[in-house]
Amino acid sequence: MTQPSMPVLESVTRTWPDLEAAHERAAGAAVALLHSRTDLLSALTRLATYASARDELLRSLRAMAGAPWELARTGVPQLSRISVVLPQHTALYSYVRDCLVPALYCDEVVVRPTPRIRETSYEVHQTISRRLEPQLAARIRFTDADESDFMPVCAESDAVVHTGSAEAGSRLLTRVGDGPLILHSGHAPNPLIVGPRTDPAAACRAVLRARLYNSGQDRRCPDVLFVHRLRLNALVEQLRAELSVLTVGARSWPDAVLTALTYGEAVQGAARFLDEHADRVVAGGGTDPERMQVEPSLLVFDEDPGFHPPQLAGPLFCVVPYEDPELPRAWARHPVELERGMYAAVLGEPRLTGQTLGTAVVLRDATPFDAEDGNQPFGGYGVQASGVRWEGRLIGRPLLLSREVAQRRAVITGPLR
């Protein structure tokens, strides 16, 4: 019979998760995900392409399998309650990372999905919880409360995890009070920089993979592409050719690259953006609000650091040429971008040195989809993109709930890992 991990020294300030039980429960949850994969993919393709839903399932499995290691590494204490606001997309991955993994060290996880994903989130939860250990499943509770009614629940929690707009995050910070630890994740442009030492064909593949994830409806998708003039013509021509032959179909089709977008505001926003910048469109440019579709569109702007795109959803490729790497540096130093810096993918540009570009974490020869790990801190240093309330103020830094909780409640004593 296994014994729970014991503190090195007796602590009266907090209790510790039973790591042996966490190992068993995490393994059981991973098995539940695997056995439920057909039903989960069916539910997820209401919101996502089949390819991105399958990727979401695999990322969720990896995060669940890595959960015991995460708990041991961070030294997270046992919590009483956390409150979670789930995002518009990634219904499964967000559920696993923000709800199921924390349930290993939290007595109660209260979940409020955003209205657009409520039905899908409930189905994901019910599908998985049927196969979970009952004690673990009972720790996760969904609520239909609207935003205002959910605030008192958040105020009485140890921590709050919120994914959504900066405006909603600001309301949360104002109305919940100073008690809970608050983690906010929002939108970021995640620039992708194609330097002079990048092979155009390889750059084209990386751009397509990153921008077309779930038809461009993921907050990790790059909203702006900085392309060195030595690679500009070749990349534009390759993108133009590739965008003309993309497979369009139903979300459940395994080979569909583009599908109908999942909410009308995304189509309307894309239509407004394309209309405002019609003179920059070199391919595509059409939208069909009735069918909820946006034509894959390529736009080429001037060599100017003043282009700061709004939150874009859909297959929109915004290219800004550059010669001197000071241009993307100046762009990243703008106050707007300092607020929303998350990631900057740098391909073949050795002159962009350092670990950050503004407040964005630099990924070398990789995109956020290549680098993300559900058991490691995610994001950059922009307070709107990944901010945590620390000692009364919001600080931007890569976030992981277990690490933030452990740092906030740090004491000398702890379990033997």
XYZ file of C-alpha atoms in Angstrom:
417
model
C 0.000 0.000 0.000
C 1.408 3.370 -1.025
C 1.959 6.101 1.549
C 1.374 9.810 0.940
C 4.347 12.113 0.568
C 5.196 13.670 3.935
C 6.580 17.127 4.646
C 10.266 17.496 5.345
C 9.245 19.575 8.363
C 5.821 19.816 9.937
C 3.959 22.841 8.552
C 0.849 24.378 10.063
C 0.424 26.835 7.206
C -0.783 24.462 4.513
C -1.249 20.866 3.490
C 0.303 19.112 0.517
C -1.174 17.046 -2.303
C -0.751 13.307 -2.024
C 1.687 12.777 -4.892
C 1.193 9.031 -5.030
C -2.561 9.528 -5.405
C -1.916 12.235 -8.005
C 0.148 9.769 -10.054
C -2.659 7.224 -10.027
C -5.376 9.762 -10.764
C -3.418 11.371 -13.579
C -2.784 7.993 -15.196
C -6.478 7.140 -14.858
C -7.461 10.477 -16.410
C -5.109 9.890 -19.349
C -6.729 6.482 -19.892
C -10.153 8.155 -19.752
C -9.077 10.577 -22.481
C -7.813 7.760 -24.676
C -10.921 5.615 -24.245
C -13.145 8.641 -24.942
C -11.256 9.923 -27.984
C -13.966 9.162 -30.551
C -16.659 10.957 -28.550
C -14.303 13.808 -27.740
C -13.365 14.375 -31.378
C -17.039 14.375 -32.278
C -17.723 17.062 -29.675
C -14.671 19.165 -30.496
C -15.409 19.355 -34.219
C -18.369 21.568 -33.408
C -15.761 24.261 -32.796
C -12.605 23.089 -34.507
C -11.297 21.432 -37.629
C -10.667 17.723 -37.274
C -6.899 18.279 -37.508
C -6.825 20.868 -34.719
C -9.220 18.782 -32.575
C -6.914 15.797 -32.902
C -3.929 17.998 -32.013
C -5.857 19.300 -29.004
C -6.488 15.745 -27.843
C -2.811 14.829 -28.124
C -1.720 17.975 -26.258
C -4.267 17.181 -23.555
C -2.895 13.661 -23.169
C 0.623 15.014 -22.822
C -0.448 17.588 -20.214
C -2.301 14.934 -18.209
C 0.618 12.519 -18.327
C 2.985 15.279 -17.204
C 0.808 16.483 -14.326
C 2.508 14.508 -11.496
C 5.892 15.767 -12.661
C 4.494 19.341 -12.704
C 3.190 19.049 -9.136
C 6.490 17.643 -7.893
C 8.528 20.312 -9.684
C 6.488 23.340 -8.593
C 5.758 22.234 -5.031
C 2.145 23.379 -5.266
C 0.121 23.241 -2.016
C -3.332 21.739 -1.596
C -6.004 24.355 -2.400
C -9.612 24.640 -1.333
C -11.148 26.168 -4.473
C -10.186 27.663 -7.802
C -12.535 29.310 -10.283
C -11.996 28.970 -14.027
C -13.382 30.879 -17.009
C -12.849 28.729 -20.105
C -12.013 30.388 -23.458
C -13.934 30.428 -26.725
C -11.795 27.696 -28.282
C -9.668 24.707 -27.179
C -12.533 23.320 -25.099
C -10.653 20.114 -24.268
C -7.107 21.392 -23.827
C -8.201 24.285 -21.612
C -10.397 21.910 -19.602
C -7.485 19.532 -19.000
C -4.855 22.190 -18.268
C -7.000 24.581 -16.205
C -9.517 22.190 -14.583
C -8.504 18.530 -14.612
C -4.823 18.968 -13.716
C -5.638 21.467 -10.906
C -8.246 19.017 -9.569
C -5.286 16.843 -8.555
C -4.368 19.443 -5.915
C -7.599 21.372 -5.366
C -10.707 20.287 -3.439
C -13.105 22.128 -5.750
C -12.746 23.518 -9.284
C -15.682 25.718 -10.287
C -15.899 26.140 -14.060
C -17.751 28.761 -16.075
C -17.436 28.224 -19.830
C -18.045 31.202 -22.088
C -21.508 30.987 -23.692
C -20.135 30.096 -27.132
C -18.534 26.871 -25.922
C -20.869 25.999 -23.049
C -22.572 23.063 -24.762
C -19.315 21.606 -26.054
C -17.548 22.092 -22.711
C -20.336 20.317 -20.839
C -20.161 17.410 -23.257
C -16.372 17.202 -22.922
C -16.663 17.217 -19.130
C -19.420 14.606 -19.034
C -17.636 12.360 -21.521
C -14.411 12.363 -19.517
C -15.889 12.346 -16.013
C -17.827 9.129 -16.678
C -14.469 7.343 -16.842
C -12.684 9.216 -14.053
C -12.188 8.101 -10.496
C -15.389 9.370 -8.775
C -13.510 11.390 -6.167
C -11.575 13.246 -8.862
C -14.639 13.807 -11.061
C -16.590 15.203 -8.089
C -14.026 17.957 -7.611
C -14.973 19.653 -10.921
C -18.259 21.552 -10.901
C -19.714 23.479 -13.840
C -21.927 26.518 -13.361
C -24.355 28.387 -15.621
C -23.889 31.637 -13.687
C -23.507 34.779 -15.744
C -20.444 36.957 -15.338
C -21.827 39.123 -12.506
C -23.132 36.156 -10.496
C -19.816 34.340 -10.941
C -17.813 37.156 -9.340
C -18.728 36.261 -5.702
C -17.635 32.678 -6.371
C -14.310 33.972 -7.678
C -13.902 36.264 -4.671
C -14.104 33.258 -2.330
C -11.541 31.199 -4.285
C -7.845 30.664 -3.698
C -7.155 31.431 -7.354
C -8.980 32.468 -10.513
C -7.937 31.448 -14.036
C -9.444 33.676 -16.720
C -8.991 33.431 -20.481
C -10.650 36.134 -22.545
C -10.585 39.770 -23.555
C -8.577 42.412 -21.756
C -11.827 44.213 -20.913
C -13.308 41.139 -19.220
C -10.048 40.570 -17.386
C -10.070 44.170 -16.139
C -13.627 43.788 -14.823
C -12.581 40.644 -13.006
C -9.622 42.337 -11.334
C -11.780 45.259 -10.236
C -14.765 43.342 -8.910
C -13.260 40.250 -7.297
C -11.184 42.045 -4.687
C -7.650 41.510 -3.444
C -8.049 38.034 -1.974
C -7.628 35.509 -4.808
C -4.592 34.990 -6.972
C -5.728 35.957 -10.496
C -4.207 34.674 -13.740
C -5.385 36.317 -16.964
C -4.613 35.124 -20.492
C -5.695 37.230 -23.455
C -5.101 37.866 -27.122
C -1.689 38.504 -28.666
C -0.521 39.124 -32.255
C 2.386 36.626 -31.978
C 4.465 38.009 -34.879
C 6.285 35.569 -37.128
C 9.536 36.939 -38.570
C 10.948 35.468 -41.773
C 14.592 36.439 -41.982
C 17.055 36.451 -44.893
C 18.510 33.059 -43.977
C 15.164 31.254 -44.182
C 14.361 28.890 -47.023
C 11.153 30.291 -48.596
C 9.532 26.856 -48.888
C 10.228 26.052 -45.226
C 8.994 29.500 -44.197
C 5.815 29.012 -46.217
C 5.096 25.708 -44.463
C 5.682 27.262 -41.040
C 3.444 30.240 -41.842
C 0.628 28.026 -43.150
C 0.769 25.664 -40.176
C 0.730 28.505 -37.684
C -1.841 30.789 -39.291
C -4.300 28.089 -40.408
C -4.543 26.216 -37.101
C -8.301 25.753 -36.658
C -8.869 27.993 -39.703
C -6.972 30.810 -37.958
C -9.159 30.884 -34.834
C -6.531 30.293 -32.169
C -4.902 32.984 -30.068
C -1.501 31.495 -30.883
C -1.915 32.190 -34.624
C 0.356 34.985 -35.951
C -1.572 38.139 -36.874
C 1.442 39.787 -38.526
C 4.311 38.414 -40.630
C 7.515 40.443 -40.878
C 9.323 39.271 -44.027
C 12.804 40.333 -45.091
C 12.815 41.858 -48.566
C 15.228 39.191 -49.801
C 12.485 36.598 -49.156
C 9.418 38.757 -49.774
C 8.613 38.002 -53.418
C 9.313 34.282 -53.124
C 7.224 33.896 -49.965
C 4.324 35.970 -51.299
C 4.191 33.930 -54.499
C 4.353 30.620 -52.646
C 1.650 31.706 -50.230
C -0.532 32.916 -53.091
C -0.203 29.541 -54.801
C -0.849 27.515 -51.648
C -3.873 29.562 -50.583
C -5.554 28.928 -53.936
C -5.664 25.140 -53.444
C -6.580 24.722 -49.762
C -9.212 22.095 -49.006
C -12.457 23.634 -47.756
C -14.994 21.384 -46.072
C -16.891 20.366 -42.960
C -15.104 20.445 -39.603
C -15.428 16.673 -39.297
C -13.461 16.068 -42.510
C -9.935 14.878 -41.609
C -8.429 16.562 -44.674
C -10.280 19.893 -44.416
C -7.900 22.815 -43.845
C -10.524 25.554 -43.921
C -14.018 25.361 -42.481
C -16.778 27.762 -41.510
C -15.795 29.981 -38.590
C -17.560 29.280 -35.328
C -19.046 32.676 -34.508
C -20.400 35.583 -36.510
C -18.304 38.301 -34.877
C -15.173 36.679 -36.301
C -16.535 36.845 -39.841
C -17.732 40.412 -39.350
C -14.378 41.451 -37.918
C -12.533 39.873 -40.845
C -14.885 41.595 -43.312
C -14.268 44.997 -41.705
C -10.508 44.476 -41.707
C -10.465 43.411 -45.363
C -12.667 46.353 -46.339
C -10.448 48.843 -44.486
C -7.320 47.473 -46.164
C -8.725 46.523 -49.572
C -5.800 48.242 -51.321
C -3.391 45.847 -49.591
C -5.088 42.612 -50.679
C -3.034 40.635 -53.205
C -5.026 37.378 -52.962
C -8.492 36.512 -51.693
C -10.376 39.202 -49.826
C -13.910 37.771 -49.814
C -16.226 36.848 -46.956
C -19.568 35.035 -46.814
C -21.410 35.909 -43.576
C -24.294 33.547 -44.316
C -21.971 30.558 -44.655
C -19.661 31.899 -41.915
C -16.663 31.669 -44.210
C -13.676 33.907 -44.855
C -11.681 33.450 -48.036
C -7.969 32.845 -47.379
C -6.532 36.313 -47.928
C -3.013 37.662 -48.331
C -2.312 41.338 -47.613
C 1.007 43.148 -48.087
C 1.555 46.386 -46.158
C 4.247 49.071 -46.304
C 7.585 48.757 -44.582
C 6.302 50.526 -41.500
C 6.335 49.655 -37.787
C 2.959 51.382 -37.370
C 0.798 48.380 -38.328
C -0.851 47.085 -35.168
C -3.572 44.607 -36.170
C -6.710 44.062 -34.152
C -7.559 40.583 -32.911
C -7.923 38.607 -36.124
C -9.773 35.329 -36.564
C -9.722 33.501 -39.861
C -7.242 32.737 -42.644
C -5.781 36.267 -42.934
C -2.072 36.659 -43.754
C -0.730 40.181 -43.069
C 2.792 40.714 -44.441
C 5.001 43.664 -43.458
C 8.336 43.846 -45.339
C 11.543 44.864 -43.591
C 15.272 45.181 -44.270
C 16.631 46.391 -40.954
C 15.662 44.280 -37.898
C 15.182 47.579 -36.075
C 11.724 47.695 -37.711
C 10.265 44.687 -35.827
C 12.087 45.901 -32.707
C 10.438 49.326 -33.000
C 7.086 47.656 -33.639
C 7.469 45.540 -30.499
C 8.390 48.592 -28.377
C 5.096 50.333 -29.156
C 2.927 50.630 -26.005
C 0.136 48.602 -27.626
C 2.483 45.686 -28.300
C 4.192 45.925 -24.910
C 0.767 45.306 -23.360
C 0.019 42.234 -25.468
C 3.404 40.602 -26.012
C 3.245 36.816 -25.903
C 5.448 35.077 -28.490
C 7.595 36.101 -31.457
C 8.618 33.306 -33.832
C 11.970 34.187 -35.423
C 13.024 32.173 -38.478
C 16.448 32.701 -40.018
C 17.115 36.175 -38.587
C 20.346 36.040 -36.524
C 20.392 39.827 -36.055
C 17.420 39.608 -33.688
C 19.291 38.545 -30.591
C 18.082 38.137 -27.036
C 15.323 36.154 -25.402
C 12.546 38.709 -25.897
C 11.257 41.054 -28.581
C 9.588 43.801 -26.612
C 7.583 41.772 -24.109
C 7.217 38.735 -26.395
C 9.258 35.598 -25.760
C 11.411 34.776 -28.780
C 11.030 31.295 -30.259
C 13.894 30.480 -32.597
C 12.979 28.472 -35.682
C 9.737 27.428 -33.978
C 6.167 28.655 -33.582
C 4.037 28.761 -30.414
C 2.395 25.514 -31.526
C 5.820 23.848 -31.534
C 6.854 25.240 -28.161
C 3.772 25.074 -25.963
C 3.826 22.560 -23.104
C 0.802 22.312 -20.829
C 2.990 21.587 -17.789
C 5.263 24.595 -18.296
C 4.607 28.356 -18.022
C 2.907 29.701 -21.138
C 3.034 33.172 -22.699
C 5.170 36.280 -22.538
C 5.512 39.444 -20.493
C 2.633 41.555 -21.791
C 0.077 42.073 -19.023
C -2.903 41.722 -21.371
C -1.562 38.527 -22.916
C -0.421 36.723 -19.749
C -0.757 38.645 -16.524
C -0.864 37.639 -12.864
C -1.972 39.848 -9.988
C 0.931 39.919 -7.579
C 0.959 42.024 -4.410
C -1.860 44.236 -5.642
C -0.705 44.851 -9.199
C -0.825 43.047 -12.509
C 2.504 41.669 -13.727
C 3.100 40.161 -17.144
C 5.036 36.903 -17.281
C 4.652 33.324 -18.569
C 1.963 31.623 -16.515
C 1.434 28.244 -14.908
C -1.158 28.011 -12.153
C 0.700 25.520 -9.956
C 3.892 27.589 -10.060
C 2.107 30.856 -9.280
C 0.251 29.325 -6.321
C 3.444 27.785 -4.979
C 5.340 31.087 -5.247
C 2.567 33.025 -3.549
C 2.447 30.617 -0.616
C 6.146 29.847 -0.434
C 7.374 28.668 2.961
C 10.507 26.862 4.074
C 8.799 23.561 4.688
C 7.737 21.292 1.881
C 7.278 17.691 0.795
C 10.127 15.434 -0.095
C 9.879 15.133 -3.863
